[in-house]
XYZ file of C-alpha atoms in Angstrom:
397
model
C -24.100 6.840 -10.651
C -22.468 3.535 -12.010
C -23.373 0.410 -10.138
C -21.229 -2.532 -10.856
C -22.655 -6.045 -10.653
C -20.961 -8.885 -8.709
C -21.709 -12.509 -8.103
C -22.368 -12.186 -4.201
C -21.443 -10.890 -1.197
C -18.930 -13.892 0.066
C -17.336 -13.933 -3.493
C -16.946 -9.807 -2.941
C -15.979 -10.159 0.414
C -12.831 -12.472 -0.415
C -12.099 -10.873 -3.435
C -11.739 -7.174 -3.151
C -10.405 -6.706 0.319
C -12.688 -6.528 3.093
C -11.208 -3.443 5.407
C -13.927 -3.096 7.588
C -13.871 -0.074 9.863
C -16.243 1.813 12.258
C -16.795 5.038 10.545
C -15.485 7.847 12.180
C -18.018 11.030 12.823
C -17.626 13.822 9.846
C -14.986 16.483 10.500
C -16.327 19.822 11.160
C -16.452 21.478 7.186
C -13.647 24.259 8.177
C -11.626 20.642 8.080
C -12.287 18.302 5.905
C -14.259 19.948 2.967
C -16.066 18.512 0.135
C -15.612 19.577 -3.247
C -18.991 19.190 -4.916
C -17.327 19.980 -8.737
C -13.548 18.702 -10.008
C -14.406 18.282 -13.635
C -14.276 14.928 -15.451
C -15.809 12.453 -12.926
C -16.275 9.035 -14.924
C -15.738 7.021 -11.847
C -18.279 8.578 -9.822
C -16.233 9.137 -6.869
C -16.710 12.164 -4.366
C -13.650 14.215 -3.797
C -12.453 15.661 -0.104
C -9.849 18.080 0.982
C -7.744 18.999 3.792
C -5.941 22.417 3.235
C -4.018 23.707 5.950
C -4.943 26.879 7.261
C -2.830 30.273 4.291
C -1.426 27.713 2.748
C 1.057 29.126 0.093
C 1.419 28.259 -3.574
C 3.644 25.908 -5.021
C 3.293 23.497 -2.251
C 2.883 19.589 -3.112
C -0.575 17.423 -3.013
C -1.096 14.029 -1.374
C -4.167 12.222 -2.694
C -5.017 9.526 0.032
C -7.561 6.668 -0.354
C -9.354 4.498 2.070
C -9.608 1.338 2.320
C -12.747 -0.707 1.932
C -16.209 -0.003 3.793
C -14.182 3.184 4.733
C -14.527 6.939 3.742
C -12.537 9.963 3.664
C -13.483 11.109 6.926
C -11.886 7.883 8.320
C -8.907 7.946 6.482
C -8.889 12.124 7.332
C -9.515 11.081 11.027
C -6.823 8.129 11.599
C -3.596 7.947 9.188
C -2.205 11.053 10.257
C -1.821 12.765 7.305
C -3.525 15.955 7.938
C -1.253 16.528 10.881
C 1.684 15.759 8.734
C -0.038 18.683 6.145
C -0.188 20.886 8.888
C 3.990 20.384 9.990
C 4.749 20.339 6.482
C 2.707 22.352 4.438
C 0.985 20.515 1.440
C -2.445 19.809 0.722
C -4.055 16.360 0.841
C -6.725 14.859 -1.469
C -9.184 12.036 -0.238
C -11.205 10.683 -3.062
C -14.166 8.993 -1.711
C -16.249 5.754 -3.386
C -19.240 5.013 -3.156
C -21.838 1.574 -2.472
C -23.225 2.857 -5.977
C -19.572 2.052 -7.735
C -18.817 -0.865 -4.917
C -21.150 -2.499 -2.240
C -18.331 -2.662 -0.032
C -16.677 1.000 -0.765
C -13.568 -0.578 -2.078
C -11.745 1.238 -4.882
C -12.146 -0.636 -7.947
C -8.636 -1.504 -8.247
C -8.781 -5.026 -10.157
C -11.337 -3.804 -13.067
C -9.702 -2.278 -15.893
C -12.652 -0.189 -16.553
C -11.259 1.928 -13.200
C -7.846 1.397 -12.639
C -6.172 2.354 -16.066
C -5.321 5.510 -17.796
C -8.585 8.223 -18.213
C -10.886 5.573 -17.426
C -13.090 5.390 -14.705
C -12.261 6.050 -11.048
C -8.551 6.646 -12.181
C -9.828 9.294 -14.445
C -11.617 11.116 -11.156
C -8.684 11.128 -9.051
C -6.644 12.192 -11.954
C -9.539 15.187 -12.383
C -9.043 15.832 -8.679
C -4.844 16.530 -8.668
C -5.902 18.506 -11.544
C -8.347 20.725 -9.226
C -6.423 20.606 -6.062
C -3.707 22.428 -8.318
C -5.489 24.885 -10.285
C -7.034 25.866 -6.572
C -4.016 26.228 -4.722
C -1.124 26.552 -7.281
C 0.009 23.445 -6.625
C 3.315 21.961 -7.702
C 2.684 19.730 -10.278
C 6.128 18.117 -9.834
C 5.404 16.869 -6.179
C 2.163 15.223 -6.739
C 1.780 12.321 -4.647
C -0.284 8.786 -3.946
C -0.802 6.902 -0.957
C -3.643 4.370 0.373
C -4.917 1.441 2.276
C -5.993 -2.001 0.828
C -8.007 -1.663 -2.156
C -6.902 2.105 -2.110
C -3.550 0.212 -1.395
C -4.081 -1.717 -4.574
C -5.619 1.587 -6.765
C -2.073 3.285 -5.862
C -0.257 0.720 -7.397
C -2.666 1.248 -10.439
C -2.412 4.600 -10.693
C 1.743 4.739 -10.438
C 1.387 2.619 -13.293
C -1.440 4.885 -15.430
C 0.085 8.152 -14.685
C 4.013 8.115 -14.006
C 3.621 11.792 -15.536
C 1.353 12.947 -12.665
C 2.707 10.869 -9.644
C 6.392 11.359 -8.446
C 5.833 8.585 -5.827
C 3.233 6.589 -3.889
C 3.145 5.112 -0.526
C 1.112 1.247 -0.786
C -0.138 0.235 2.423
C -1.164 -3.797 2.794
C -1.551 -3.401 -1.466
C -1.279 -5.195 -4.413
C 1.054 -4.863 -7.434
C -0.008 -2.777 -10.336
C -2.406 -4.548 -12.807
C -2.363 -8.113 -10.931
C -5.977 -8.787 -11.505
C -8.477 -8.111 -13.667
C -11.511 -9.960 -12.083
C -13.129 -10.751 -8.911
C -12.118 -14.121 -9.156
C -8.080 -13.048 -9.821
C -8.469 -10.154 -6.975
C -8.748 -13.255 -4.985
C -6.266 -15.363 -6.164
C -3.705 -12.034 -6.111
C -4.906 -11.814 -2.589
C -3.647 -14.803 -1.406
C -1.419 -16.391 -3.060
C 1.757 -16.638 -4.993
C 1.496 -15.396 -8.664
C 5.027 -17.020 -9.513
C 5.545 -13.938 -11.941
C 9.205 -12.890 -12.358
C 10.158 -9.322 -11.645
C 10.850 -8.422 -15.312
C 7.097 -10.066 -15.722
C 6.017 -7.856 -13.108
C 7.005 -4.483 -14.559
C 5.846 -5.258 -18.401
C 2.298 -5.080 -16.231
C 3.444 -1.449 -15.088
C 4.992 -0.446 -18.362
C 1.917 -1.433 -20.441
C -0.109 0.949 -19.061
C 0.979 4.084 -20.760
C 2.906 2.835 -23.635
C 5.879 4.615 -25.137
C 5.828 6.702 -21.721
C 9.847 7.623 -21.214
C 9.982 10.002 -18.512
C 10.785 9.075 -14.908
C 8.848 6.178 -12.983
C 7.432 6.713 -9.185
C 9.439 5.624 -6.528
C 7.283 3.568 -4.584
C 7.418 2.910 -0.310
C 5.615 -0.235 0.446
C 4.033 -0.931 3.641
C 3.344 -4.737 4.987
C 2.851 -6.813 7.647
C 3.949 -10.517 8.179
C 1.013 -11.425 9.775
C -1.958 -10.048 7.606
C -3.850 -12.254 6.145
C -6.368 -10.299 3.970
C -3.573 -9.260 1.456
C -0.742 -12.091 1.881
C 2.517 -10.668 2.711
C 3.432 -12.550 -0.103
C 2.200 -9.171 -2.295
C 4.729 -6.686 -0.581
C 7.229 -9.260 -2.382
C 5.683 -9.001 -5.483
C 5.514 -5.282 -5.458
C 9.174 -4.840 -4.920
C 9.759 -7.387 -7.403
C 7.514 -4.894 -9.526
C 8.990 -1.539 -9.180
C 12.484 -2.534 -8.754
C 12.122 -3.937 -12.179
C 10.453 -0.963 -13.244
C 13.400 1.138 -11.921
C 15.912 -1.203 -13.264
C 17.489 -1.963 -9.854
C 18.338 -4.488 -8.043
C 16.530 -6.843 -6.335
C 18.958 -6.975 -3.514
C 18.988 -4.542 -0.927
C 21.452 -1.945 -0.959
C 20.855 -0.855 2.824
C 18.363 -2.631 5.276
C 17.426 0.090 8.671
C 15.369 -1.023 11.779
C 12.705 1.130 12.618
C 10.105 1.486 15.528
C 7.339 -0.892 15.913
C 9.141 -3.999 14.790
C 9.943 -2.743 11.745
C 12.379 -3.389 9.073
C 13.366 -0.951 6.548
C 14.689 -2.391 3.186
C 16.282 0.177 0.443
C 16.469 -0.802 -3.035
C 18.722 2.096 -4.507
C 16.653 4.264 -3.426
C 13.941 3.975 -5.798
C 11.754 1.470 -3.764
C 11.675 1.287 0.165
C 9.779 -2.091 1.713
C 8.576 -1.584 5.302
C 8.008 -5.053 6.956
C 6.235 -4.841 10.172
C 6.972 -8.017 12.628
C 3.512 -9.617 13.448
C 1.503 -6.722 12.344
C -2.157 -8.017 10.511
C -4.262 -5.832 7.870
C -4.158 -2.162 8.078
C -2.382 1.258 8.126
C 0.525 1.229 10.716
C 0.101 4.361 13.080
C 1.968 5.403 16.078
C -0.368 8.167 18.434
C 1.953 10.681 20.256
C 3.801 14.111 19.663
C 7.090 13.177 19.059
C 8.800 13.790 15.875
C 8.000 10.756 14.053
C 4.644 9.781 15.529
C 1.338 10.815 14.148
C -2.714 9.205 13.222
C -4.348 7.657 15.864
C -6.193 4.205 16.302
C -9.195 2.428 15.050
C -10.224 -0.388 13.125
C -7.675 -1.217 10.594
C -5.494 1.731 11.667
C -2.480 -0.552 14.296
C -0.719 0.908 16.900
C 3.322 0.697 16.342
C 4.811 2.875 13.738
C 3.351 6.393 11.897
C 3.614 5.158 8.235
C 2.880 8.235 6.928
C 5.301 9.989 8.516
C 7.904 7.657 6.899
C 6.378 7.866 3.654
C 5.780 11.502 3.600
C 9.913 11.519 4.213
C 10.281 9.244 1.545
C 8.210 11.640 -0.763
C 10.614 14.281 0.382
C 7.862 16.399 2.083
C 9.620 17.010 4.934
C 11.948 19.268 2.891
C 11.173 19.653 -0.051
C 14.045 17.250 -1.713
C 13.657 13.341 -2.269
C 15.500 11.370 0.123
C 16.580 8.174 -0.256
C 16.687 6.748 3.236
C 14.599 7.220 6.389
C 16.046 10.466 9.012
C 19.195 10.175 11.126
C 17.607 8.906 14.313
C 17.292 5.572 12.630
C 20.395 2.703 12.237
C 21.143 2.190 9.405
C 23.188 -1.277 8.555
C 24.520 -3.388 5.498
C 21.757 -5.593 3.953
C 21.211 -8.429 6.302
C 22.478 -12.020 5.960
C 19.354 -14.984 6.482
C 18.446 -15.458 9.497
C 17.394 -18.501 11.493
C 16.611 -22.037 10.266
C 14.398 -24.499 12.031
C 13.351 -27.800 10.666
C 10.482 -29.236 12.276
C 7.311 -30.703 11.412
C 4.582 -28.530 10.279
C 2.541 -28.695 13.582
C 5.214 -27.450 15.627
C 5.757 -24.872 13.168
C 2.465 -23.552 13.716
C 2.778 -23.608 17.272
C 5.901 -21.469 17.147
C 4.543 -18.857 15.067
C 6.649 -19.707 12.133
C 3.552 -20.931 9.352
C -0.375 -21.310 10.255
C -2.930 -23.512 8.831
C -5.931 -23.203 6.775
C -8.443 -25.859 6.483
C -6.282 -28.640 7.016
C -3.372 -27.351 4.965
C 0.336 -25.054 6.361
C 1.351 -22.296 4.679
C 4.860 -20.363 6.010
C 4.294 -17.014 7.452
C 4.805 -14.145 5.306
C 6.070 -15.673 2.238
C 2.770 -18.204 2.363
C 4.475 -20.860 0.422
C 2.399 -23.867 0.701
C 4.344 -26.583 3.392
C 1.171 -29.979 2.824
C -0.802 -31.106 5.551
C -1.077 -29.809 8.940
C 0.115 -32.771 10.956
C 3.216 -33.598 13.350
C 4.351 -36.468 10.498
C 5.218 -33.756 7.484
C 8.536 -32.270 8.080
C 9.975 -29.018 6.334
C 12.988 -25.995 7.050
C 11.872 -22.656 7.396
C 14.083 -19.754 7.034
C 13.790 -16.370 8.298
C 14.937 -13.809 5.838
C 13.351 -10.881 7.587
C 11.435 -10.751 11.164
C 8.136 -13.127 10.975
C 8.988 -13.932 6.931
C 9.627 -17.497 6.626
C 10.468 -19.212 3.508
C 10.618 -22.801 2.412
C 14.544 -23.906 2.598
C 14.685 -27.843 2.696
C 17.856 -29.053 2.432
C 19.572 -25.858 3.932
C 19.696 -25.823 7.422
């Protein structure tokens, strides 16, 4: 087994988002079963399934990673996707890392010895569509990626290796494709701003499997305002990424609200952003039996809206096609105009919920754009643009 070195546990810890989670006890095996040989394994990863009981041939595959400290019996236990399997009939993947590969268990989704095309951990996972399918007779054409965090982040990666393998991925509190490649940029990509433009954005994506002409991935992307462990600042980024990609728009064609506090904005189509008012780091669930609930709670698994039940529509599980918007029982509306604009100082922005502080220093929520000092004397306008993103507009209100 590989065992990559790092320069300490803090440095990790900042740098390759900490998800920490209480393990959940191992499904019984008639469950969630281990597949002890997938073929090529460079990354050293373990591979899981979840089969649902005579499942037929030429049903699709969801491959679902964890986020860090995590394993596939957590992910199997909480995000609701084996229930989802069950309704609608696929088969879903859950790669597993290891402390050998990462002290932490995160995927290694900001080393470029993992994260790009047949290398390393990417190579596994790409291995383990490759034996889900020849198991079950698969279809290859509805092959799909989804995950938390640094499996959040490893998504975006492996949209961007294999747009021949992966019709669409689901990135939940992630990272664009290729923003870092070292602990000290995981970081920085963490928190912060890259100031990259969308075209920059995509040449990251496109450079990955050059002279590739076929179709991209359309991507759903999952994020709350308030997490501060992967900045919301990096759901912008991403649709700045794959709309590029695409070669859309970076205005919304359609914007939906959704359960939860959640908005729903549609980029032709070809890239959905989910914005979740005041939700922190994790995979959204929603426990219950109705149509569009499903996982159930635990650490770094929030109550208010099943994500993967949105994103397996989006994937087109549901049916078997690839929609472009959410079901019927949501409204749908015309992209929305800015919202609210408050000038105060930065204090009483903080006490409002509208930017917090960080040694000594206020940052707007969800966009983080740095505002100066924390004090009552520094004054600055904050916009809303979607519920709990605030931007920087001085001079506008």
């Amino acid at each position: 087994m590989r065992k990559l070195a790092f320069a300490g546990l803090a440095a990790i810890t900042a740098a390759v988002l900490t998800t920490v989670g209480v393990a959940a006890a191992d499904p019984p095996p008639s469950s969630l079963v281990q597949v002890p040989s997938f073929g090529a394994n460079p990354g050293a990863l373990a591979m899981y399934t979840y089969t649902p009981a005579g499942l037929e041939t030429g049903r699709p595959v969801v491959v679902a990673l964890h986020g860090c400290t995590q394993s596939a019996a957590d992910y199997y236990a909480h995000s609701g996707w084996p229930e989802l399997a069950d309704r609608w009939r696929f088969e879903v993947v859950f790669p597993q890392q290891s402390t050998a590969n990462n002290s932490l268990k995160c995927f290694n989704w900001f080393s470029t010895a993992d994260d790009t095309r047949g290398n390393g951990e990417a190579a596994s996972i790409r291995s383990m569509v490759d034996k889900a399918i020849a198991d079950h007779g698969s279809d290859r054409a509805r092959v799909f990626v989804t995950g938390l965090s640094a499996g959040g982040g490893m998504t975006a990666d492996l949209l961007a290796a294999y747009p021949d393998v992966f019709a669409a991925g689901g990135i939940n509190a992630g990272l664009p494709a290729q923003c870092a490649t070292s602990v000290t940029e995981a970081t920085n990509c963490q928190q912060n701003d890259q100031r990259l433009t969308p075209a920059q954005w995509a040449s990251k994506v496109k450079a990955q499997y050059p002279g590739y002409g076929g179709p991209w991935p359309r991507v759903a992307i999952w994020q709350g305002t308030a997490d501060y462990t992967v900045y919301p600042v990096n759901g912008t980024e991403l649709r700045d990424q794959w709309t590029a990609v695409h070669g859309v728009s970076q205005t919304p064609t359609s914007t939906q609200s959704l359960p939860g506090g959640t908005t729903l904005t549609n980029y032709g189509g070809k890239v959905q952003l989910y914005s979740i008012a005041g939700m922190g780091h994790g995979t959204a669930v929603d426990p219950g039996t109705g149509t569009t609930q499903c996982g159930s709670t635990g650490a770094y698994f929030l109550a208010g809206i099943c994500s993967s039940y949105y994103t397996g529509v989006f994937f087109g599980l549901d049916n078997g096609s690839s929609p472009t918007s959410v079901p019927p029982t949501t409204t749908t509306t015309t992209a929305a105009p800015a919202g609210t604009c408050v000038s105060a100082s930065n204090y009483a922005h903080t006490q409002a919920g509208r930017a917090h502080q960080s040694a000594g220093q206020t940052y707007a929520n969800g966009s983080n754009q740095a505002m100066g000092l924390w004090n009552t004397f520094t004054v600055h306008a904050l916009r809303e643009t979607s519920p709990g993103y605030w931007v920087l507009a001085d001079g506008q209100c």
